[in-house]
Amino acid sequence: METEAPPDGETAEAAEFRAGLRAWLTDAQLEPMDGSAAAGRVAEEPDEKTVRRAKAFQSALHAAGFAGLTWPVEDGGRGLPEQYDMIFAQEAAVYELPTALLGVGLGMCGPTLRAHGTREQRERYLPTLLRGDEVWCQLFSEPEAGSDLAAVCSRADRVPGGWRVNGQKVWTSGARIADFGLALLRCDPSKPKHEGLIMLIVDMRAPGVEVRPLRQMTGHAKFDEVFFDDAFVPDAQVLGGPGDGWRCARTTLANERVAVGGNTALRGGTAAMVIAQARERGLAGDPVWRQRLTEIWIDELVIRLLKERAKRAALAGEVPGPEGALGKLAASRFVQAVSQLGAEAAGTAAIAWDPQDGNGDQWALRMCAAPGLAVGGGTDEIVKNVIGERVLGLAREPAVGRDTSFTELRRLGARLIEGNPSSRRRPEGSRAATGSGVPGGKAEK
């Protein structure tokens, strides 16, 4: 197992840090990041054992001084230059870190709290997040607000001392194990849809918060739906302020796409795994197969280079930019190509296996799970729009109703649906997860 060579000109302090980190990771006896460690866990549901292991490892990482490297000291971090995050990423890239369940909190909620939280909020939540004491989730998508995230309907109504929350969220990763969640909610429907939003820090154990698993075609329930029934959230847990919800959400979304376009893709299987499978079946010598294997090898290299670009942007002090969208799009295509080609190489073993083999169903699970990445973190179609408009400078899509109140938009939408006989409205009061939403398919329109 080899890590990346240290860059020329690395300072003595950075080199010493790298050596200490490498030794610590070696002593931790982690599984290698070659895709095999994730076999059989592609669609695994979170359980207490996995949560305990993730928290214990994060706690040990923090105690050793390797967590929150570039976070400010006042936020519980070490206040080191961005270069140290890059060193950590390089050294940890060869291992399967057992902290995936904490990724939403550390990679998405944490940066949002740092950017928009009050001093009291940062002091309360960031240190415990870095230590792995608490798990966080992201409460964004709804049955009728997936591709158009700003159309969320779940309400936060002002009451003495705080907010009363009602509504539903879907496709939430880790809700059943989370302690807290960042919820994007509608606080003022009289304003245009982007302006009448609020982001709240929700206690997932509070009265009125109900979590239900969502069964997927893999047979597992990796995601959850969350129902709010008069759940109370105090004023101290408002992030930003009323009307700042969309600004906070964009920070979360930018960091989400970087996360989805990084190691998330490689945990779904690597080119090396498919090549090994092809060799085992005697296919690697076939010219057509060699071409297909070369293509996924190149695709994986592109993802790694885009990830490196994102790291270098962070080193320069930049916020997540278009490389996050590019990486996410490349990752979703790669995962689907790897799962399909790997299953073809495995042949009948991909659809029938020895039940005593704990990893026998790995390619079947990968095939079923792979399409989800095309909608997680923003659908591929939405991400293409982001790239076209913000990277290539193409004309933006018409912003229909940008200055119209959300109440009026809903009324106009209802009239359009009623005038279309082929449309079927969801029954009043229905809790079914139906409608126009897609899992995690968030737009920034």
Short mmCIF file of C-alpha atoms in Angstrom, two decimals:
data_model
loop_
_atom_site.label_atom_id
_atom_site.label_comp_id
_atom_site.label_asym_id
_atom_site.label_seq_id
_atom_site.Cartn_x
_atom_site.Cartn_y
_atom_site.Cartn_z
CA MET A 1 0.00 0.00 0.00
CA GLU A 2 1.50 3.31 -1.09
CA THR A 3 0.63 6.89 -0.25
CA GLU A 4 1.33 9.88 -2.45
CA ALA A 5 4.90 11.15 -2.33
CA PRO A 6 5.32 14.37 -0.30
CA PRO A 7 5.56 17.41 -2.61
CA ASP A 8 8.90 19.11 -3.10
CA GLY A 9 9.43 22.13 -0.89
CA GLU A 10 7.25 20.86 1.99
CA THR A 11 8.20 22.64 5.19
CA ALA A 12 9.92 20.78 8.01
CA GLU A 13 6.83 21.26 10.19
CA ALA A 14 4.54 19.85 7.53
CA ALA A 15 6.87 16.91 6.89
CA GLU A 16 6.94 16.14 10.61
CA PHE A 17 3.15 16.29 10.73
CA ARG A 18 2.91 13.94 7.73
CA ALA A 19 5.25 11.42 9.32
CA GLY A 20 3.32 11.47 12.60
CA LEU A 21 -0.01 11.07 10.84
CA ARG A 22 1.28 8.22 8.67
CA ALA A 23 2.55 6.37 11.73
CA TRP A 24 -0.74 6.91 13.59
CA LEU A 25 -2.83 5.63 10.68
CA THR A 26 -0.57 2.59 10.31
CA ASP A 27 -0.97 1.77 14.00
CA ALA A 28 -4.77 2.09 13.68
CA GLN A 29 -4.81 -1.10 11.54
CA LEU A 30 -7.40 0.22 9.10
CA GLU A 31 -8.75 -1.64 6.11
CA PRO A 32 -7.30 -0.61 2.72
CA MET A 33 -9.22 1.72 0.42
CA ASP A 34 -9.20 -0.63 -2.57
CA GLY A 35 -12.97 -1.08 -2.73
CA SER A 36 -12.84 -4.57 -1.19
CA ALA A 37 -13.43 -3.21 2.32
CA ALA A 38 -16.70 -1.74 1.12
CA ALA A 39 -17.87 -4.99 -0.45
CA GLY A 40 -21.14 -6.02 1.12
CA ARG A 41 -21.47 -2.59 2.75
CA VAL A 42 -22.57 -0.74 -0.38
CA ALA A 43 -26.15 -0.53 0.82
CA GLU A 44 -25.59 -1.34 4.47
CA GLU A 45 -28.00 0.15 6.99
CA PRO A 46 -26.52 2.10 9.91
CA ASP A 47 -26.51 0.13 13.16
CA GLU A 48 -25.37 0.75 16.72
CA LYS A 49 -22.10 -1.14 16.28
CA THR A 50 -21.13 0.93 13.22
CA VAL A 51 -22.07 4.15 15.00
CA ARG A 52 -20.00 3.26 18.06
CA ARG A 53 -17.01 2.40 15.90
CA ALA A 54 -17.30 5.66 13.96
CA LYS A 55 -17.55 7.73 17.14
CA ALA A 56 -14.65 5.90 18.81
CA PHE A 57 -12.37 6.40 15.80
CA GLN A 58 -13.27 10.08 15.47
CA SER A 59 -12.66 10.57 19.19
CA ALA A 60 -9.24 8.92 18.89
CA LEU A 61 -8.46 11.02 15.80
CA HIS A 62 -9.37 14.16 17.72
CA ALA A 63 -7.36 13.17 20.78
CA ALA A 64 -4.32 12.59 18.56
CA GLY A 65 -4.66 16.09 17.11
CA PHE A 66 -5.75 15.05 13.62
CA ALA A 67 -9.36 16.38 13.56
CA GLY A 68 -10.42 19.89 12.55
CA LEU A 69 -6.93 20.67 11.36
CA THR A 70 -7.79 23.92 9.59
CA TRP A 71 -10.82 24.87 11.67
CA PRO A 72 -10.22 27.94 13.86
CA VAL A 73 -9.09 27.24 17.41
CA GLU A 74 -12.19 28.99 18.74
CA ASP A 75 -14.31 26.46 16.81
CA GLY A 76 -12.50 23.50 18.36
CA GLY A 77 -9.94 23.07 15.59
CA ARG A 78 -6.18 23.48 15.43
CA GLY A 79 -6.03 26.56 13.22
CA LEU A 80 -3.43 25.11 10.85
CA PRO A 81 -2.92 26.23 7.23
CA GLU A 82 -5.06 24.58 4.52
CA GLN A 83 -1.99 22.59 3.45
CA TYR A 84 -2.51 20.28 6.43
CA ASP A 85 -5.96 19.23 5.21
CA MET A 86 -4.34 18.23 1.93
CA ILE A 87 -1.69 16.21 3.76
CA PHE A 88 -4.38 14.41 5.74
CA ALA A 89 -6.36 13.65 2.58
CA GLN A 90 -3.26 12.25 0.87
CA GLU A 91 -2.24 10.01 3.76
CA ALA A 92 -5.78 8.81 4.57
CA ALA A 93 -6.71 8.14 0.93
CA VAL A 94 -5.32 4.60 1.05
CA TYR A 95 -7.49 3.59 4.02
CA GLU A 96 -11.19 2.86 4.53
CA LEU A 97 -11.82 5.23 7.45
CA PRO A 98 -14.76 4.05 9.60
CA THR A 99 -16.22 7.55 9.83
CA ALA A 100 -18.56 7.62 6.80
CA LEU A 101 -21.59 8.03 9.11
CA LEU A 102 -20.09 11.29 10.36
CA GLY A 103 -19.48 12.66 6.87
CA VAL A 104 -22.68 14.72 6.66
CA GLY A 105 -21.87 16.43 9.93
CA LEU A 106 -18.17 17.01 9.37
CA GLY A 107 -18.30 17.73 5.65
CA MET A 108 -21.62 19.60 5.22
CA CYS A 109 -23.23 20.69 8.49
CA GLY A 110 -19.94 21.71 10.11
CA PRO A 111 -18.93 24.16 7.36
CA THR A 112 -22.46 25.61 7.37
CA LEU A 113 -22.36 26.14 11.14
CA ARG A 114 -18.94 27.74 10.85
CA ALA A 115 -20.10 30.10 8.10
CA HIS A 116 -23.47 31.15 9.52
CA GLY A 117 -23.63 30.15 13.18
CA THR A 118 -23.47 32.54 16.13
CA ARG A 119 -20.55 32.37 18.52
CA GLU A 120 -22.74 30.49 21.03
CA GLN A 121 -23.85 28.00 18.38
CA ARG A 122 -20.30 27.34 17.21
CA GLU A 123 -19.09 26.86 20.79
CA ARG A 124 -21.94 24.45 21.54
CA TYR A 125 -21.97 22.26 18.43
CA LEU A 126 -18.61 22.32 16.63
CA PRO A 127 -16.34 20.82 19.34
CA THR A 128 -18.73 17.92 19.96
CA LEU A 129 -19.02 17.37 16.22
CA LEU A 130 -15.22 17.23 15.83
CA ARG A 131 -14.88 14.79 18.74
CA GLY A 132 -17.51 12.50 17.24
CA ASP A 133 -19.80 12.89 20.25
CA GLU A 134 -22.82 13.76 18.11
CA VAL A 135 -24.11 12.70 14.69
CA TRP A 136 -25.75 15.17 12.31
CA CYS A 137 -28.06 14.83 9.30
CA GLN A 138 -29.30 17.15 6.57
CA LEU A 139 -33.06 17.76 6.35
CA PHE A 140 -33.55 19.25 2.88
CA SER A 141 -35.46 17.19 0.26
CA GLU A 142 -39.25 16.86 0.42
CA PRO A 143 -41.81 14.87 -1.59
CA GLU A 144 -42.56 17.99 -3.66
CA ALA A 145 -39.22 19.77 -3.34
CA GLY A 146 -36.34 17.76 -4.68
CA SER A 147 -35.19 19.09 -8.04
CA ASP A 148 -36.50 22.52 -7.00
CA LEU A 149 -35.23 22.63 -3.44
CA ALA A 150 -36.38 26.21 -2.83
CA ALA A 151 -39.98 24.95 -3.13
CA VAL A 152 -39.89 23.30 0.31
CA CYS A 153 -43.30 23.37 2.00
CA SER A 154 -42.50 22.17 5.52
CA ARG A 155 -43.39 25.06 7.81
CA ALA A 156 -41.68 26.83 10.67
CA ASP A 157 -44.26 29.08 12.35
CA ARG A 158 -43.32 31.73 14.90
CA VAL A 159 -44.41 31.01 18.47
CA PRO A 160 -43.28 32.49 21.80
CA GLY A 161 -39.64 31.56 22.35
CA GLY A 162 -39.10 29.81 19.06
CA TRP A 163 -40.66 28.01 16.09
CA ARG A 164 -43.27 25.30 15.64
CA VAL A 165 -42.32 22.90 12.83
CA ASN A 166 -44.67 20.77 10.71
CA GLY A 167 -44.08 18.84 7.50
CA GLN A 168 -42.06 16.01 5.97
CA LYS A 169 -38.51 15.41 4.73
CA VAL A 170 -37.40 12.45 2.60
CA TRP A 171 -34.19 10.69 1.52
CA THR A 172 -32.35 11.74 4.66
CA SER A 173 -29.09 9.90 5.29
CA GLY A 174 -28.59 8.81 8.90
CA ALA A 175 -31.70 10.45 10.39
CA ARG A 176 -32.39 7.47 12.67
CA ILE A 177 -28.93 7.70 14.27
CA ALA A 178 -28.61 11.50 14.23
CA ASP A 179 -28.62 13.72 17.28
CA PHE A 180 -29.18 16.93 15.32
CA GLY A 181 -30.15 17.98 11.80
CA LEU A 182 -30.05 21.14 9.71
CA ALA A 183 -33.59 21.69 8.40
CA LEU A 184 -34.52 24.01 5.53
CA LEU A 185 -38.09 25.23 6.18
CA ARG A 186 -40.67 27.73 4.96
CA CYS A 187 -41.13 30.58 7.45
CA ASP A 188 -42.89 33.19 5.30
CA PRO A 189 -44.96 32.00 2.31
CA SER A 190 -45.94 35.59 1.48
CA LYS A 191 -42.41 36.17 0.16
CA PRO A 192 -40.78 34.74 -3.00
CA LYS A 193 -39.73 31.15 -2.51
CA HIS A 194 -36.00 31.84 -1.99
CA GLU A 195 -36.62 34.66 0.49
CA GLY A 196 -39.15 33.04 2.82
CA LEU A 197 -36.86 30.28 4.10
CA ILE A 198 -35.22 29.61 7.44
CA MET A 199 -32.65 27.05 8.56
CA LEU A 200 -33.11 25.50 12.00
CA ILE A 201 -30.94 23.21 14.09
CA VAL A 202 -33.38 20.43 14.96
CA ASP A 203 -32.97 18.09 17.91
CA MET A 204 -33.76 14.72 16.33
CA ARG A 205 -34.87 13.32 19.71
CA ALA A 206 -37.34 16.14 20.42
CA PRO A 207 -41.09 15.48 20.77
CA GLY A 208 -42.86 15.75 17.44
CA VAL A 209 -39.94 14.39 15.38
CA GLU A 210 -40.62 10.95 13.88
CA VAL A 211 -38.14 9.00 11.73
CA ARG A 212 -39.14 6.13 9.42
CA PRO A 213 -36.75 4.01 7.31
CA LEU A 214 -37.14 4.07 3.51
CA ARG A 215 -36.69 0.66 1.89
CA GLN A 216 -34.65 0.71 -1.33
CA MET A 217 -34.45 -1.73 -4.22
CA THR A 218 -31.27 -3.14 -2.68
CA GLY A 219 -33.50 -4.53 0.09
CA HIS A 220 -31.84 -2.25 2.63
CA ALA A 221 -33.09 0.95 4.24
CA LYS A 222 -30.11 3.29 4.12
CA PHE A 223 -32.24 6.46 4.00
CA ASP A 224 -35.07 7.76 6.15
CA GLU A 225 -38.10 10.00 5.93
CA VAL A 226 -38.72 12.44 8.77
CA PHE A 227 -42.09 13.82 9.93
CA PHE A 228 -42.53 16.94 12.02
CA ASP A 229 -45.72 17.21 14.06
CA ASP A 230 -45.69 20.46 16.04
CA ALA A 231 -42.00 19.98 16.90
CA PHE A 232 -40.67 22.97 18.86
CA VAL A 233 -37.32 24.56 18.02
CA PRO A 234 -36.09 27.40 20.28
CA ASP A 235 -34.80 30.70 18.89
CA ALA A 236 -31.27 29.77 19.95
CA GLN A 237 -31.28 27.12 17.23
CA VAL A 238 -32.00 29.44 14.29
CA LEU A 239 -29.04 29.49 11.88
CA GLY A 240 -28.53 32.92 10.37
CA GLY A 241 -32.01 34.34 10.76
CA PRO A 242 -35.52 34.25 9.24
CA GLY A 243 -35.09 34.69 5.48
CA ASP A 244 -31.46 33.47 5.51
CA GLY A 245 -32.34 29.83 4.86
CA TRP A 246 -31.39 29.79 1.19
CA ARG A 247 -28.03 31.47 1.85
CA CYS A 248 -27.24 28.81 4.47
CA ALA A 249 -28.48 26.01 2.20
CA ARG A 250 -26.17 27.04 -0.64
CA THR A 251 -23.19 26.69 1.68
CA THR A 252 -24.32 23.17 2.54
CA LEU A 253 -24.95 22.25 -1.11
CA ALA A 254 -21.53 23.46 -2.25
CA ASN A 255 -19.81 21.28 0.34
CA GLU A 256 -22.14 18.34 -0.41
CA ARG A 257 -21.10 18.19 -4.05
CA VAL A 258 -17.43 18.16 -3.11
CA ALA A 259 -18.14 15.23 -0.76
CA VAL A 260 -20.21 13.28 -3.30
CA GLY A 261 -17.55 13.78 -5.97
CA GLY A 262 -14.71 12.53 -3.78
CA ASN A 263 -14.19 9.23 -1.98
CA THR A 264 -17.95 8.56 -2.10
CA ALA A 265 -17.48 7.46 -5.70
CA LEU A 266 -14.56 5.18 -4.93
CA ARG A 267 -16.38 3.48 -2.06
CA GLY A 268 -18.78 2.13 -4.68
CA GLY A 269 -16.00 0.13 -6.31
CA THR A 270 -12.73 0.92 -8.11
CA ALA A 271 -11.31 0.26 -11.54
CA ALA A 272 -8.75 -2.08 -9.94
CA MET A 273 -11.56 -4.27 -8.60
CA VAL A 274 -13.12 -4.61 -12.06
CA ILE A 275 -9.75 -5.28 -13.70
CA ALA A 276 -9.06 -8.01 -11.14
CA GLN A 277 -12.50 -9.51 -11.81
CA ALA A 278 -11.88 -9.46 -15.58
CA ARG A 279 -8.49 -11.14 -15.17
CA GLU A 280 -10.02 -13.83 -12.98
CA ARG A 281 -12.55 -14.60 -15.71
CA GLY A 282 -9.90 -14.51 -18.48
CA LEU A 283 -11.39 -11.41 -20.10
CA ALA A 284 -8.50 -8.95 -19.68
CA GLY A 285 -6.83 -10.09 -22.91
CA ASP A 286 -9.88 -9.39 -25.07
CA PRO A 287 -9.35 -6.11 -27.02
CA VAL A 288 -12.93 -4.92 -26.46
CA TRP A 289 -12.66 -5.59 -22.74
CA ARG A 290 -9.24 -3.90 -22.59
CA GLN A 291 -10.79 -0.79 -24.14
CA ARG A 292 -13.66 -0.76 -21.64
CA LEU A 293 -11.32 -1.34 -18.69
CA THR A 294 -9.07 1.47 -19.91
CA GLU A 295 -12.05 3.83 -20.04
CA ILE A 296 -13.03 3.28 -16.40
CA TRP A 297 -9.36 3.53 -15.34
CA ILE A 298 -9.21 6.95 -17.03
CA ASP A 299 -12.54 7.97 -15.47
CA GLU A 300 -11.21 7.13 -12.02
CA LEU A 301 -8.07 9.15 -12.69
CA VAL A 302 -10.23 12.14 -13.71
CA ILE A 303 -12.12 11.94 -10.40
CA ARG A 304 -8.86 11.87 -8.45
CA LEU A 305 -7.53 14.87 -10.40
CA LEU A 306 -10.73 16.83 -9.83
CA LYS A 307 -10.48 16.01 -6.14
CA GLU A 308 -6.89 17.25 -6.16
CA ARG A 309 -8.03 20.48 -7.84
CA ALA A 310 -10.61 20.97 -5.10
CA LYS A 311 -7.94 20.41 -2.45
CA ARG A 312 -5.63 22.94 -4.07
CA ALA A 313 -8.47 25.47 -4.24
CA ALA A 314 -9.01 24.95 -0.52
CA LEU A 315 -5.26 25.41 0.01
CA ALA A 316 -5.60 28.81 -1.68
CA GLY A 317 -8.39 29.72 0.74
CA GLU A 318 -11.19 29.46 -1.82
CA VAL A 319 -14.72 28.22 -1.04
CA PRO A 320 -15.94 25.08 -2.87
CA GLY A 321 -16.44 26.03 -6.53
CA PRO A 322 -17.25 24.44 -9.88
CA GLU A 323 -14.84 21.56 -9.32
CA GLY A 324 -17.39 20.20 -6.85
CA ALA A 325 -20.07 20.06 -9.56
CA LEU A 326 -17.64 18.59 -12.10
CA GLY A 327 -16.46 15.97 -9.63
CA LYS A 328 -20.00 15.02 -8.69
CA LEU A 329 -21.01 14.53 -12.34
CA ALA A 330 -17.89 12.46 -13.07
CA ALA A 331 -18.45 10.39 -9.93
CA SER A 332 -22.05 9.46 -10.74
CA ARG A 333 -21.07 8.31 -14.22
CA PHE A 334 -18.07 6.39 -12.91
CA VAL A 335 -19.99 4.49 -10.23
CA GLN A 336 -22.62 3.36 -12.71
CA ALA A 337 -19.99 2.31 -15.27
CA VAL A 338 -17.97 0.38 -12.68
CA SER A 339 -20.99 -1.44 -11.27
CA GLN A 340 -22.23 -2.41 -14.72
CA LEU A 341 -18.86 -3.55 -16.05
CA GLY A 342 -18.00 -5.36 -12.83
CA ALA A 343 -21.28 -7.25 -12.96
CA GLU A 344 -20.66 -8.21 -16.59
CA ALA A 345 -17.19 -9.46 -15.68
CA ALA A 346 -18.58 -11.47 -12.76
CA GLY A 347 -21.13 -13.12 -15.05
CA THR A 348 -23.69 -15.32 -13.34
CA ALA A 349 -21.93 -14.72 -10.01
CA ALA A 350 -23.41 -11.20 -10.10
CA ILE A 351 -26.96 -12.52 -9.86
CA ALA A 352 -26.51 -15.84 -8.00
CA TRP A 353 -24.01 -16.50 -5.22
CA ASP A 354 -23.19 -18.72 -2.30
CA PRO A 355 -25.19 -17.40 0.69
CA GLN A 356 -22.26 -18.36 2.93
CA ASP A 357 -20.08 -15.84 1.09
CA GLY A 358 -20.47 -12.55 2.94
CA ASN A 359 -19.34 -10.58 -0.12
CA GLY A 360 -21.07 -12.72 -2.73
CA ASP A 361 -23.75 -10.14 -3.42
CA GLN A 362 -21.36 -7.21 -3.84
CA TRP A 363 -21.92 -6.65 -7.57
CA ALA A 364 -25.70 -7.09 -7.31
CA LEU A 365 -25.79 -4.49 -4.54
CA ARG A 366 -23.57 -2.15 -6.51
CA MET A 367 -25.79 -2.37 -9.58
CA CYS A 368 -28.86 -1.54 -7.50
CA ALA A 369 -27.21 1.23 -5.50
CA ALA A 370 -25.30 2.95 -8.34
CA PRO A 371 -28.22 4.92 -9.88
CA GLY A 372 -28.74 6.72 -6.56
CA LEU A 373 -25.55 8.73 -6.97
CA ALA A 374 -27.02 10.33 -10.11
CA VAL A 375 -29.58 12.10 -7.91
CA GLY A 376 -27.72 12.43 -4.59
CA GLY A 377 -26.18 15.88 -4.06
CA GLY A 378 -28.16 17.28 -7.00
CA THR A 379 -29.40 15.38 -10.04
CA ASP A 380 -26.97 15.09 -12.95
CA GLU A 381 -29.30 17.32 -14.95
CA ILE A 382 -29.24 20.04 -12.30
CA VAL A 383 -25.45 19.77 -11.97
CA LYS A 384 -25.12 20.18 -15.75
CA ASN A 385 -27.13 23.38 -15.46
CA VAL A 386 -24.78 24.62 -12.73
CA ILE A 387 -21.74 23.84 -14.88
CA GLY A 388 -23.30 25.42 -17.98
CA GLU A 389 -24.34 28.62 -16.24
CA ARG A 390 -21.51 29.13 -13.74
CA VAL A 391 -18.54 27.53 -15.48
CA LEU A 392 -19.23 27.90 -19.20
CA GLY A 393 -21.14 31.17 -18.88
CA LEU A 394 -24.18 29.99 -20.83
CA ALA A 395 -27.49 31.81 -20.56
CA ARG A 396 -29.45 31.01 -17.42
CA GLU A 397 -32.75 29.21 -17.64
CA PRO A 398 -35.77 31.54 -17.33
CA ALA A 399 -36.39 32.26 -13.65
CA VAL A 400 -40.15 31.80 -13.62
CA GLY A 401 -41.84 33.39 -10.64
CA ARG A 402 -38.66 34.59 -8.92
CA ASP A 403 -40.42 37.71 -7.64
CA THR A 404 -43.79 36.03 -7.03
CA SER A 405 -44.86 35.08 -3.52
CA PHE A 406 -44.64 31.39 -2.70
CA THR A 407 -48.36 31.32 -1.86
CA GLU A 408 -49.21 32.67 -5.31
CA LEU A 409 -46.83 30.21 -7.00
CA ARG A 410 -48.58 27.34 -5.25
CA ARG A 411 -51.97 28.67 -6.28
CA LEU A 412 -50.88 29.00 -9.92
CA GLY A 413 -49.37 25.52 -9.84
CA ALA A 414 -52.56 24.04 -8.45
CA ARG A 415 -54.57 25.66 -11.27
CA LEU A 416 -52.21 24.19 -13.88
CA ILE A 417 -52.54 20.73 -12.36
CA GLU A 418 -56.32 20.97 -12.17
CA GLY A 419 -56.43 21.97 -15.80
CA ASN A 420 -54.42 18.92 -16.85
CA PRO A 421 -56.57 15.73 -16.73
CA SER A 422 -53.46 13.51 -16.81
CA SER A 423 -52.17 15.00 -13.54
CA ARG A 424 -53.11 13.40 -10.27
CA ARG A 425 -52.92 15.49 -7.15
CA ARG A 426 -51.81 13.94 -3.93
CA PRO A 427 -54.73 13.52 -1.50
CA GLU A 428 -55.00 16.18 1.17
CA GLY A 429 -53.24 15.14 4.36
CA SER A 430 -51.41 12.28 2.64
CA ARG A 431 -48.03 11.40 4.08
CA ALA A 432 -47.02 9.24 1.13
CA ALA A 433 -43.59 10.07 -0.26
CA THR A 434 -44.91 10.87 -3.72
CA GLY A 435 -44.80 13.94 -5.91
CA SER A 436 -42.19 15.64 -8.04
CA GLY A 437 -39.29 15.28 -5.62
CA VAL A 438 -36.31 13.09 -6.27
CA PRO A 439 -33.88 11.89 -3.60
CA GLY A 440 -31.41 14.65 -3.00
CA GLY A 441 -31.90 16.16 -6.46
CA LYS A 442 -31.36 19.73 -5.35
CA ALA A 443 -31.42 22.67 -7.73
CA GLU A 444 -30.12 26.17 -7.17
CA LYS A 445 -32.57 28.11 -9.29
#
